[in-house]
Amino acid sequence: MRWLVGWSSTAARALGAETAGATGYDGETLRPVGSHLLWGDPDPLWAVGDWRPDEVRVVHADAQNRIAVLGICGASDEELRRGLFTARGGALRHLTAWPGSYTAVVQAGRRITVCGDLAGARPVFHAPWEGGTAYATAALPLADLTEANLDFGHLAALLAAPEVPAALRDTTPYEGVRRVAPGHALVLRAGAREIAGYEPVASLAVAAPPADPDRAVDAVRDALVEAVRVRLAAPRHVPGLDPGPVPGMGPAERRAARGMPVPGIGADLSGGPASGTLALLAAGLPGRPGTLLGHGTGAGERLLAVTFNDLAVGGREAELERAGALAANPRLHHVVVTGAEDTLPYADLDGPLTDEPGPSLVTAARHRIRLAAGSADHFTGHGARQVLDAHPARLADLLLDRQRRHLVRPVAALTRADGSVLVPARVYGAARRLSRTPYRTGLEALAERLMRRRFDEPKGAVGASLAALTWARPGPAARWLTGEALAEVSVLLQTGADRAAGGPGQRPGEFRARTVLARHAADLRVLEQAAEVRSQRLHAPFLDNQVVRACRDLPEALRVKPGARAAVLRTVLEGAGVTDLPPGWGTPSHASSAAAARTGLRLAADSLVDLFDTPLLADAGLVEARVVRKALREAAAGEPLPLDGLADLVSLELWLRRLLARRGTCWTGTPARARAVPAGIAPQRGALRAGATPSNRS
């Protein structure tokens, strides 16, 4: 993990940079473990972890005015200096408009500004500490600093309504540690904190002027090309030196066995449009996108393209064929990583502690095997679906903007998939109801569903679209929560409804799309930490601020067309000079992922049942152990249960166990007990303790 951490105190202290930090126990200086000081007291800032030299830049205007940028940022030092002067006047948006993925921190006197990103992949957290405010880009260091306990209300909301901001609010799994919402910045003035939004809010009273589709797609192309180019322009990094030959192993096999990536730049090549677009863009842009000369294959201008072939589950033959056709490009060096049953989801549940829980914990080992064969800088297509595709609730946005004619093509596609002549009336009726439903009413309806445990939803593609045509919906794991946990989340929603008289300030489709993007970005952050390969950086250009902005400007009418994502990315590649795409490129495929999850769950059923023999989730009062064990057995037997809900439960249980099993802390100057959740989990409700005992196993 890599993060930055600092604080803003109420009183200025005249300590030098070498002695920055508060006084801890026994007179020892309180500072993060493994940190590098960027600037000192009275408001110090540290970079923690294995940051590369070019990933940390600090530009000074004078002793009291400076800017730090951590990550991949395409701004020059002069642009950073101009941005610092502009930010001193209160303007913040320009700090997030440079190409790349980064966190910007501005100090202007005693005012500290920390900018989060639009997607939520680079969040900012804060917590009250010593009369001031501590902040970080990770929640666990702040939880250690404040000895925070678990926030069981947040964990319940994470399972019951993971895509509903009114339930999650600004909380984290740690009590007292707060999250800055995507598109906002944390502003600290001598310890006092303020959350400021930096994105303009569109009016709901007047429809936005119609956007030119061609110009909007061109903007997406420019933003995506610039996002790839800024990463190619960064200095190349060679992982740690190979310690020597191993009998019977070549250089590539030694690197994979020792968990070392290949030097240079690579990309996923799954056969889908997102990863294929990034691989072809990176290989086609000027420069040397591949391995460094003298290392690995010696092909200095070829980009390493990695394809994962799951031998345990079929269904991806067409995608693999398209990946092979794309890899015939002479600028690509193709590597196929095969996986058997030991790479299925749930097969290997050992891994590091992540900052927060996420459903990707059950598939982290599967991704780690693929990434270990990748490059030191590796492109992934994560986020493309969330920023380009149309959420079903956007059909209501079209009705609000009086663009009914654009509903014809998506409704016709659903009709063909379902085969029923009643589909158009059902979809139009649901979209019309949503367009006329206030946000407050949507939250109240969800609260009522949770209280009455109504989780049944229509099946199939049409059913999924109808279920998504709401302001808020239950999470897939909600059906297995206790009544007390659901009641607590229901109360949070009722409270949120009372405060949301004016609504979220967005149309329902746009609002739902942003919440889905935030959920995906948070889980990608968990995946990066859980599947991390030493000396490797994962790049997700689709989640860069400028790419997200360009994608949000795509017209609704273009976005809702079937196959819109593939069409937009095809246009992006054509604008970059790539036209010879294989037949079927862009065809969506989800069946193989669901089949892999079901097969992995079936093979790991016994170990998962043992995991929920005495679960910590039951001690926390969130589930009854026998109910989850029964659900796991039924899902392994082939019952049509929501597999993503079971993944949520398993991953949260794994995360809790790893958190309580950790030793030490993120800080020096504190005793070993000064860490998050110092007392462990005490059973929250005595009535549930029996449900977690072996004597009551079902």
XYZ file of C-alpha atoms in Angstrom:
698
model
C 0.000 0.000 0.000
C 0.989 3.596 -0.645
C -0.626 6.603 0.932
C -0.035 10.131 2.135
C -0.896 11.254 5.647
C -0.715 14.509 7.578
C -2.613 16.696 9.962
C -3.651 20.244 10.595
C -3.318 21.378 14.204
C -5.056 24.204 15.977
C -1.835 25.747 17.292
C 1.339 26.426 15.323
C 4.500 24.770 16.639
C 7.956 26.007 15.758
C 9.526 22.616 15.056
C 11.897 22.041 12.184
C 11.394 19.646 9.340
C 13.710 17.061 10.883
C 11.573 16.870 14.029
C 8.135 17.041 12.440
C 5.515 15.041 14.282
C 3.789 15.062 17.635
C 5.356 13.755 20.822
C 4.264 10.185 21.510
C 4.787 7.797 24.369
C 8.081 7.925 26.302
C 9.021 11.104 24.444
C 9.291 9.301 21.088
C 8.302 11.253 17.996
C 4.947 10.209 16.548
C 5.267 9.604 12.817
C 4.152 7.017 10.220
C 6.201 3.837 9.845
C 8.208 3.758 6.607
C 7.439 7.374 5.780
C 9.171 10.105 3.828
C 8.597 13.662 5.092
C 7.404 16.066 2.389
C 7.133 19.108 4.657
C 7.267 19.691 8.382
C 5.426 21.366 11.252
C 3.077 22.929 12.085
C 1.052 20.945 9.514
C 3.332 18.077 8.429
C 2.781 15.808 5.430
C 4.334 12.381 4.805
C 4.403 9.973 1.871
C 4.265 6.369 3.088
C 5.136 3.228 1.147
C 7.181 2.344 -1.922
C 6.553 5.480 -3.969
C 8.734 5.867 -7.048
C 10.832 9.052 -7.197
C 8.871 10.443 -10.138
C 5.534 9.773 -8.405
C 6.165 12.338 -5.649
C 6.667 15.986 -6.583
C 6.690 19.039 -4.326
C 6.780 22.545 -5.812
C 7.435 25.528 -3.507
C 6.409 29.122 -4.064
C 7.878 30.086 -0.676
C 8.164 28.608 2.807
C 4.406 28.849 3.459
C 3.000 28.103 -0.012
C 3.615 24.785 -1.748
C 1.902 21.972 -3.612
C 2.525 18.223 -3.467
C 1.315 15.869 -6.190
C 1.500 12.114 -5.623
C 0.850 9.691 -8.472
C 0.968 9.994 -12.257
C 0.415 13.639 -13.214
C 1.001 15.177 -16.626
C 1.466 18.737 -15.352
C 4.901 20.346 -15.571
C 6.477 22.042 -12.554
C 5.519 25.412 -13.975
C 1.894 24.304 -14.369
C 1.925 23.079 -10.777
C 3.260 26.441 -9.639
C 0.509 28.287 -11.536
C -2.035 25.889 -10.061
C -0.742 26.681 -6.585
C -1.213 30.412 -7.086
C -4.722 29.888 -8.452
C -5.662 27.579 -5.573
C -4.617 30.242 -3.079
C -7.591 32.250 -4.302
C -10.000 29.382 -3.625
C -10.325 27.814 -7.107
C -9.897 24.043 -6.921
C -11.208 22.388 -10.080
C -8.069 23.076 -12.102
C -6.079 21.015 -9.560
C -7.988 17.950 -10.783
C -7.871 18.715 -14.520
C -4.333 17.573 -15.376
C -4.020 14.234 -17.181
C -3.188 11.199 -15.072
C -4.248 9.743 -11.743
C -2.926 11.574 -8.695
C -3.689 13.297 -5.381
C -2.929 17.013 -5.027
C -2.256 18.667 -1.659
C -1.927 22.461 -1.459
C -0.609 24.369 1.533
C -1.279 28.109 1.562
C -0.246 29.413 4.958
C -2.263 27.470 7.540
C -4.818 26.335 4.940
C -4.455 22.769 3.633
C -6.465 21.544 0.627
C -6.552 17.855 -0.359
C -8.398 16.998 -3.582
C -10.082 13.666 -4.111
C -10.877 12.305 -7.577
C -14.166 12.036 -9.453
C -14.467 8.244 -9.525
C -13.413 7.445 -5.961
C -10.342 5.390 -6.846
C -8.126 7.875 -4.947
C -10.231 8.754 -1.886
C -9.390 11.116 0.963
C -10.165 10.359 4.620
C -10.099 12.505 7.743
C -10.598 12.126 11.489
C -10.512 14.484 14.498
C -7.241 14.218 16.403
C -5.643 16.222 19.221
C -8.027 19.141 18.771
C -7.270 19.330 15.023
C -7.804 17.092 12.020
C -5.685 14.268 10.637
C -6.104 13.294 6.986
C -4.824 10.520 4.728
C -5.495 8.710 1.478
C -6.049 5.517 3.480
C -8.458 4.932 6.358
C -6.434 2.394 8.363
C -3.605 4.792 9.384
C -6.190 7.205 10.789
C -7.947 4.344 12.578
C -4.610 3.351 14.145
C -3.867 6.937 15.117
C -7.228 7.378 16.877
C -7.574 3.755 18.078
C -10.916 3.596 16.287
C -13.324 0.720 16.788
C -15.418 -0.802 14.044
C -18.453 1.082 12.793
C -21.052 -1.693 12.694
C -23.661 0.629 11.190
C -21.394 1.206 8.200
C -20.745 -2.531 7.807
C -24.488 -3.212 7.885
C -25.088 -0.535 5.232
C -22.235 -1.955 3.140
C -24.125 -5.254 2.947
C -27.696 -3.959 2.855
C -27.359 -0.989 0.468
C -23.796 -0.697 -0.927
C -24.793 1.711 -3.732
C -26.956 4.078 -1.664
C -25.048 7.158 -0.402
C -27.819 7.963 2.080
C -27.072 4.667 3.872
C -23.282 4.782 3.666
C -23.095 8.564 4.234
C -19.448 9.621 4.703
C -18.582 6.808 7.108
C -15.923 4.091 6.826
C -15.509 0.711 8.547
C -13.695 2.591 11.324
C -15.627 4.644 13.850
C -14.836 8.347 13.606
C -12.900 8.083 10.328
C -14.770 9.885 7.539
C -14.549 9.741 3.753
C -14.580 12.708 1.385
C -17.145 12.107 -1.348
C -15.929 11.800 -4.971
C -15.745 15.176 -6.670
C -14.993 16.972 -3.394
C -11.949 18.321 -1.578
C -11.015 18.495 2.091
C -10.126 22.035 3.210
C -8.437 22.498 6.613
C -7.850 25.849 8.278
C -5.812 25.605 11.485
C -7.435 22.291 12.328
C -11.008 23.214 11.325
C -12.321 21.153 8.401
C -14.660 21.849 5.501
C -15.770 19.705 2.558
C -15.976 21.616 -0.728
C -17.254 20.360 -4.075
C -15.234 21.358 -7.132
C -17.569 20.164 -9.919
C -20.354 22.430 -11.272
C -23.878 21.180 -10.529
C -26.300 21.073 -13.469
C -29.744 22.577 -13.048
C -32.728 20.236 -12.822
C -35.128 22.949 -13.847
C -33.653 23.468 -17.303
C -32.447 20.660 -19.536
C -28.822 20.802 -20.597
C -28.228 22.011 -24.155
C -27.977 19.106 -26.592
C -24.403 17.925 -27.030
C -22.889 17.125 -30.400
C -22.241 13.344 -30.388
C -19.220 13.593 -32.683
C -17.550 16.258 -30.558
C -18.315 14.307 -27.380
C -16.718 11.132 -28.756
C -13.718 13.132 -29.966
C -13.319 14.506 -26.427
C -13.341 10.961 -25.041
C -10.689 9.967 -27.574
C -8.475 12.948 -26.723
C -8.786 12.367 -22.971
C -8.072 8.646 -23.280
C -5.099 9.122 -25.587
C -3.653 11.755 -23.259
C -4.179 9.457 -20.262
C -2.200 6.710 -21.970
C 0.455 9.107 -23.269
C 1.196 10.600 -19.847
C 1.933 7.127 -18.522
C 4.182 6.275 -21.460
C 6.076 9.528 -20.869
C 6.866 8.604 -17.248
C 10.325 7.161 -16.486
C 10.597 3.397 -16.918
C 11.323 1.306 -13.848
C 13.137 -1.995 -13.664
C 11.990 -4.263 -10.807
C 14.512 -5.632 -8.333
C 17.489 -7.408 -9.844
C 17.093 -11.091 -10.659
C 19.058 -12.942 -7.938
C 20.304 -15.528 -10.390
C 19.484 -18.571 -12.517
C 17.385 -21.511 -11.372
C 17.973 -24.924 -12.998
C 15.279 -25.635 -15.554
C 13.838 -22.097 -15.513
C 14.169 -19.306 -18.023
C 14.165 -15.577 -17.110
C 10.399 -15.202 -17.512
C 9.697 -18.310 -15.424
C 12.046 -17.091 -12.680
C 10.302 -13.718 -12.544
C 6.856 -15.318 -12.316
C 7.954 -17.777 -9.615
C 9.472 -14.970 -7.546
C 6.523 -12.638 -8.052
C 8.475 -10.097 -10.118
C 6.892 -8.284 -13.073
C 8.585 -7.887 -16.428
C 10.378 -4.529 -16.940
C 8.567 -2.012 -19.131
C 4.908 -1.478 -19.976
C 2.169 -4.012 -20.611
C -1.584 -4.363 -20.709
C -4.413 -6.804 -20.225
C -5.745 -8.288 -23.445
C -8.920 -10.154 -22.541
C -10.558 -9.864 -25.937
C -13.010 -7.264 -24.652
C -13.156 -3.724 -26.050
C -11.779 -1.850 -22.989
C -8.531 -3.759 -22.496
C -8.035 -4.109 -26.248
C -8.406 -0.347 -26.746
C -5.775 0.450 -24.118
C -3.352 -2.182 -25.419
C -3.618 -0.941 -29.011
C -3.375 2.716 -27.981
C -0.295 2.097 -25.833
C 1.362 0.026 -28.553
C 0.594 2.545 -31.280
C 1.588 5.822 -29.621
C 5.095 7.159 -30.257
C 7.836 6.041 -27.903
C 8.883 2.680 -26.561
C 5.816 1.256 -24.861
C 7.218 -2.225 -24.345
C 10.115 -3.728 -22.439
C 13.406 -1.905 -21.994
C 16.210 -2.756 -24.372
C 18.505 -5.307 -22.833
C 15.830 -6.764 -20.551
C 13.491 -9.687 -21.044
C 12.871 -10.402 -24.723
C 15.016 -7.508 -25.858
C 12.179 -6.258 -28.053
C 12.310 -2.671 -26.923
C 9.271 -1.461 -28.871
C 6.809 -4.243 -28.104
C 4.147 -4.016 -25.453
C 3.524 -7.083 -23.289
C -0.111 -8.169 -23.698
C -1.373 -10.667 -21.084
C -4.402 -12.882 -21.682
C -5.881 -15.098 -18.980
C -7.254 -18.442 -20.196
C -9.445 -20.164 -17.624
C -9.152 -23.894 -18.320
C -11.583 -24.795 -15.521
C -14.560 -22.938 -17.018
C -15.382 -22.521 -20.689
C -17.437 -19.910 -22.464
C -14.697 -17.447 -23.430
C -13.494 -19.121 -26.600
C -14.684 -16.249 -28.812
C -12.966 -13.632 -26.627
C -9.728 -15.619 -26.591
C -9.851 -15.887 -30.369
C -10.294 -12.123 -30.659
C -7.426 -11.570 -28.213
C -5.202 -13.763 -30.367
C -6.173 -11.806 -33.479
C -5.374 -8.503 -31.767
C -2.057 -9.896 -30.522
C -0.975 -10.548 -34.091
C -0.057 -6.863 -34.136
C 3.759 -6.793 -34.449
C 3.923 -4.143 -31.718
C 2.553 -6.630 -29.163
C 4.264 -9.510 -27.389
C 1.474 -11.899 -26.382
C 1.575 -14.012 -23.214
C -1.242 -16.392 -22.280
C -1.596 -17.255 -18.590
C -3.591 -20.421 -17.958
C -5.566 -21.143 -14.836
C -7.027 -24.385 -13.498
C -9.330 -25.076 -10.558
C -6.800 -23.616 -8.129
C -7.350 -20.168 -9.728
C -11.133 -20.121 -9.433
C -12.859 -17.638 -7.107
C -12.789 -18.788 -3.451
C -9.979 -21.276 -4.183
C -7.277 -19.282 -2.377
C -8.524 -16.960 0.347
C -5.147 -16.090 1.860
C -3.954 -12.572 1.262
C -2.857 -9.276 2.788
C -5.007 -6.925 4.839
C -6.550 -4.226 2.681
C -7.549 -0.756 3.775
C -11.257 -1.566 3.444
C -13.342 -4.663 2.606
C -14.517 -5.366 -0.934
C -16.037 -8.270 -2.896
C -12.876 -8.612 -5.003
C -11.136 -10.264 -2.027
C -12.568 -13.617 -3.131
C -10.966 -13.288 -6.586
C -7.706 -11.542 -5.648
C -5.548 -14.670 -5.995
C -6.993 -15.244 -9.474
C -5.972 -11.746 -10.547
C -2.562 -11.986 -8.866
C -1.594 -14.945 -11.063
C -2.370 -12.941 -14.184
C -0.689 -9.765 -12.973
C 2.489 -11.628 -11.952
C 3.065 -12.303 -15.651
C 2.554 -8.625 -16.477
C 4.840 -5.621 -16.660
C 6.136 -3.124 -14.137
C 3.511 -0.696 -15.510
C 0.343 -2.536 -16.461
C -2.778 -1.116 -18.130
C -6.211 -2.474 -17.192
C -9.617 -1.717 -18.672
C -11.379 -1.405 -15.311
C -14.022 1.300 -15.191
C -14.862 1.417 -18.902
C -18.250 -0.205 -18.419
C -19.160 2.166 -15.576
C -18.167 5.414 -17.323
C -19.384 4.574 -20.837
C -22.419 2.312 -20.483
C -25.923 3.571 -19.814
C -27.403 2.637 -16.442
C -31.029 1.505 -17.000
C -32.214 4.425 -14.864
C -31.002 6.776 -17.619
C -34.194 5.898 -19.498
C -35.975 8.063 -16.934
C -33.536 10.882 -17.692
C -34.590 10.736 -21.349
C -38.213 11.140 -20.322
C -37.317 14.103 -18.115
C -35.605 15.713 -21.115
C -38.566 14.893 -23.403
C -36.538 12.577 -25.621
C -38.953 9.636 -25.753
C -37.913 8.623 -29.260
C -34.500 7.557 -27.984
C -36.107 4.838 -25.846
C -36.993 2.850 -28.969
C -33.658 1.124 -29.583
C -32.836 0.026 -25.993
C -36.414 -1.162 -25.431
C -36.342 -3.056 -28.734
C -33.121 -4.805 -27.660
C -34.735 -5.856 -24.374
C -37.792 -7.089 -26.264
C -35.630 -9.288 -28.487
C -33.820 -10.680 -25.437
C -37.072 -11.483 -23.590
C -39.349 -12.356 -26.495
C -42.441 -10.838 -24.881
C -44.574 -8.163 -26.539
C -45.303 -6.718 -23.080
C -41.707 -5.560 -22.555
C -42.072 -2.044 -24.072
C -45.047 -1.188 -21.881
C -43.374 -2.553 -18.727
C -40.092 -0.719 -19.326
C -41.748 2.529 -20.342
C -44.044 2.396 -17.324
C -41.126 1.819 -14.928
C -39.099 4.648 -16.482
C -42.092 6.977 -16.307
C -42.682 6.170 -12.633
C -39.040 6.818 -11.795
C -39.027 10.129 -13.659
C -41.961 11.243 -11.492
C -40.679 9.832 -8.182
C -38.900 12.242 -5.817
C -35.597 11.136 -4.342
C -37.052 11.210 -0.837
C -39.833 8.826 -1.856
C -37.249 6.450 -3.338
C -35.321 6.302 -0.065
C -38.514 5.738 1.923
C -39.501 2.897 -0.412
C -36.121 1.213 0.088
C -36.396 1.612 3.867
C -39.798 -0.063 3.711
C -38.439 -2.945 1.608
C -35.659 -3.595 4.104
C -38.019 -3.543 7.075
C -40.417 -5.976 5.377
C -37.580 -8.115 3.905
C -38.866 -7.863 0.338
C -35.918 -8.886 -1.832
C -37.532 -10.804 -4.688
C -36.883 -9.205 -8.079
C -37.818 -10.149 -11.662
C -35.468 -12.492 -13.487
C -33.622 -12.129 -16.774
C -32.287 -9.089 -18.627
C -35.646 -7.319 -18.563
C -36.064 -8.051 -14.859
C -32.632 -6.643 -14.077
C -33.437 -3.465 -16.007
C -36.791 -3.054 -14.264
C -35.189 -3.594 -10.858
C -32.565 -0.934 -11.656
C -35.208 1.676 -12.544
C -35.299 3.008 -8.973
C -33.530 5.692 -6.942
C -32.191 3.036 -4.561
C -32.305 -0.747 -4.241
C -31.181 -3.357 -1.690
C -27.757 -4.953 -1.998
C -27.510 -8.605 -3.027
C -26.455 -9.643 0.502
C -29.319 -7.858 2.270
C -31.536 -10.976 2.316
C -29.143 -12.702 4.740
C -28.828 -9.908 7.292
C -30.514 -10.023 10.670
C -33.661 -8.071 11.340
C -31.776 -5.781 13.715
C -29.170 -4.926 11.083
C -31.823 -4.236 8.439
C -33.768 -2.087 10.896
C -30.650 -0.031 11.619
C -30.059 0.610 7.914
C -33.744 1.392 7.456
C -33.505 4.063 10.152
C -30.461 5.551 8.397
C -32.438 5.717 5.164
C -35.398 7.355 6.867
C -33.060 9.933 8.378
C -31.463 10.488 4.991
C -34.909 10.908 3.426
C -35.791 13.598 5.965
C -32.618 15.480 5.045
C -33.015 15.004 1.275
C -36.067 17.164 0.675
C -34.362 18.803 -2.291
C -32.995 15.567 -3.740
C -29.381 14.812 -4.720
C -29.230 17.601 -7.330
C -29.018 15.116 -10.224
C -31.339 13.164 -12.468
C -32.010 9.577 -11.318
C -30.029 7.920 -14.109
C -27.035 10.188 -13.683
C -27.207 9.756 -9.900
C -27.351 5.957 -10.110
C -24.496 5.849 -12.631
C -22.247 7.860 -10.285
C -23.000 5.611 -7.320
C -22.228 2.497 -9.377
C -18.943 4.064 -10.511
C -17.989 4.909 -6.920
C -18.739 1.345 -5.839
C -16.620 -0.107 -8.641
C -13.718 2.280 -8.019
C -13.687 1.426 -4.309
C -13.585 -2.295 -5.087
C -10.814 -1.773 -7.660
C -8.790 -0.037 -4.948
C -9.277 -3.107 -2.741
C -8.241 -5.381 -5.618
C -5.047 -3.393 -6.232
C -4.037 -3.869 -2.606
C -5.086 -7.532 -2.342
C -3.504 -8.662 -5.636
C -0.491 -6.355 -5.458
C 2.695 -7.553 -7.142
C 5.838 -5.962 -5.785
C 7.307 -3.215 -8.013
C 4.222 -3.204 -10.236
C 1.810 -0.335 -10.898
C -1.706 -0.925 -12.214
C -3.080 1.825 -14.436
C -6.818 2.326 -15.017
C -7.022 5.299 -17.426
C -10.831 5.061 -17.665
C -10.980 6.272 -14.039
C -8.821 9.371 -14.625
C -10.617 12.645 -13.901
C -10.415 13.965 -17.439
C -11.621 10.686 -18.961
C -14.530 10.524 -16.510
C -15.476 14.121 -17.363
C -15.348 13.447 -21.096
C -17.482 10.324 -20.726
C -20.062 12.198 -18.633
C -20.500 14.659 -21.480
C -21.629 11.914 -23.875
C -25.264 12.518 -24.884
C -27.851 10.250 -23.268
C -29.245 9.359 -26.699
C -25.843 8.012 -27.763
C -25.185 6.255 -24.466
C -28.425 4.217 -24.384
C -27.945 2.664 -27.826
C -27.142 -1.071 -27.706
C -23.409 -1.573 -28.197
C -22.629 2.077 -27.463
C -19.439 1.337 -25.505
C -17.929 -0.735 -28.304
C -18.944 1.885 -30.875
C -17.337 4.714 -28.910
C -14.106 2.773 -28.382
C -14.018 1.740 -32.036
C -14.222 5.428 -32.960
C -11.456 6.186 -30.465
C -9.193 3.607 -32.124
C -10.051 4.821 -35.615
C -9.069 8.328 -34.573
C -5.735 6.915 -33.402
C -5.199 5.084 -36.721
C -6.298 1.561 -35.670
C -8.955 0.147 -37.998
C -8.297 -3.579 -38.483
C -10.312 -4.955 -35.562
C -11.354 -8.645 -35.521
C -14.960 -9.685 -36.222
C -17.175 -9.639 -33.141
C -14.988 -7.114 -31.351
C -16.992 -5.472 -28.586
C -19.489 -8.300 -28.091
C -20.387 -8.342 -24.384
C -19.784 -11.501 -22.366
C -20.629 -12.024 -18.689
C -21.575 -15.696 -18.592
C -18.014 -16.955 -18.051
C -17.507 -14.813 -14.921
C -20.755 -16.051 -13.372
C -19.884 -19.643 -14.274
C -16.424 -19.298 -12.711
C -17.932 -17.872 -9.512
C -20.475 -20.694 -9.251
C -17.886 -23.381 -9.972
C -15.443 -21.914 -7.449
C -18.181 -21.687 -4.834
C -19.149 -25.319 -5.415
C -15.575 -26.567 -5.071
C -14.860 -24.443 -1.984
C -18.227 -25.018 -0.291
C -16.845 -27.046 2.632
C -14.128 -24.514 3.500
C -16.612 -21.641 3.222
C -19.064 -23.401 5.546
C -16.206 -23.857 8.021
C -15.385 -20.152 7.666
C -18.895 -19.378 8.903
C -18.756 -21.889 11.730
C -18.143 -19.114 14.273
C -18.139 -15.963 12.122
C -17.185 -12.530 13.330
C -20.146 -11.167 11.362
C -22.429 -13.021 13.782
C -20.551 -11.578 16.768
C -21.132 -8.153 15.230
C -24.873 -8.877 15.013
C -25.021 -8.631 11.236
C -25.880 -12.223 10.288
C -26.891 -15.536 11.801
C -24.266 -18.166 11.110
C -26.702 -20.975 10.346
C -28.512 -18.810 7.769
C -25.298 -18.105 5.856
C -24.158 -21.728 6.032
C -27.498 -22.826 4.601
C -27.216 -20.264 1.785
C -23.694 -21.442 0.926
C -24.833 -25.068 0.713
C -27.826 -24.151 -1.438
C -25.742 -22.031 -3.800
C -23.168 -24.838 -4.118
C -26.011 -27.203 -4.992
C -27.100 -24.933 -7.825
C -29.910 -22.906 -6.257
C -30.427 -19.538 -8.050
C -29.130 -17.328 -5.250
C -27.316 -14.000 -5.857
C -23.657 -15.041 -5.955
C -22.418 -11.460 -5.646
C -24.221 -11.229 -2.310
C -22.400 -14.293 -1.004
C -19.135 -12.773 -2.242
C -19.923 -9.668 -0.172
C -20.459 -11.775 2.957
C -17.368 -13.943 2.486
C -15.094 -11.003 1.688
C -16.281 -8.999 4.712
C -15.735 -11.989 7.011
C -12.231 -12.476 5.562
C -11.420 -8.800 6.022
C -12.553 -8.777 9.638
C -10.397 -11.815 10.428
C -7.336 -10.282 8.789
C -7.896 -6.999 10.608
C -8.105 -8.652 14.022
C -5.147 -10.944 13.305
C -2.757 -8.107 12.439
C 0.008 -7.052 14.777
C 1.645 -3.674 15.119
C 0.490 -0.303 13.926
C 1.065 2.252 11.176
C 2.768 4.672 13.605
C 5.880 4.949 15.728
C 5.709 6.616 19.134
C 2.721 4.504 20.217
C 2.625 1.218 22.147
C 1.657 -1.961 20.306
C -1.911 -1.660 21.569
C -2.418 1.715 19.859
C -4.046 0.390 16.708
C -7.469 0.095 15.151
C -10.043 -2.068 16.936
C -7.860 -2.544 20.039
C -10.468 -4.592 21.946
C -11.609 -6.815 19.070
C -15.272 -7.536 18.365
C -17.550 -8.015 21.345
C -20.836 -9.825 20.573
C -23.350 -7.099 19.850
C -26.537 -9.036 20.498
C -26.746 -11.962 22.888
C -29.589 -13.561 20.975
C -27.271 -14.160 18.019
C -24.441 -15.783 19.925
C -26.193 -19.146 19.856
C -26.515 -18.907 16.095
C -22.752 -18.753 15.788
C -21.943 -21.792 17.954
C -21.049 -25.226 16.535
C -23.879 -26.854 18.490
C -26.444 -25.016 16.349
C -24.915 -25.781 12.956
C -27.495 -26.644 10.360
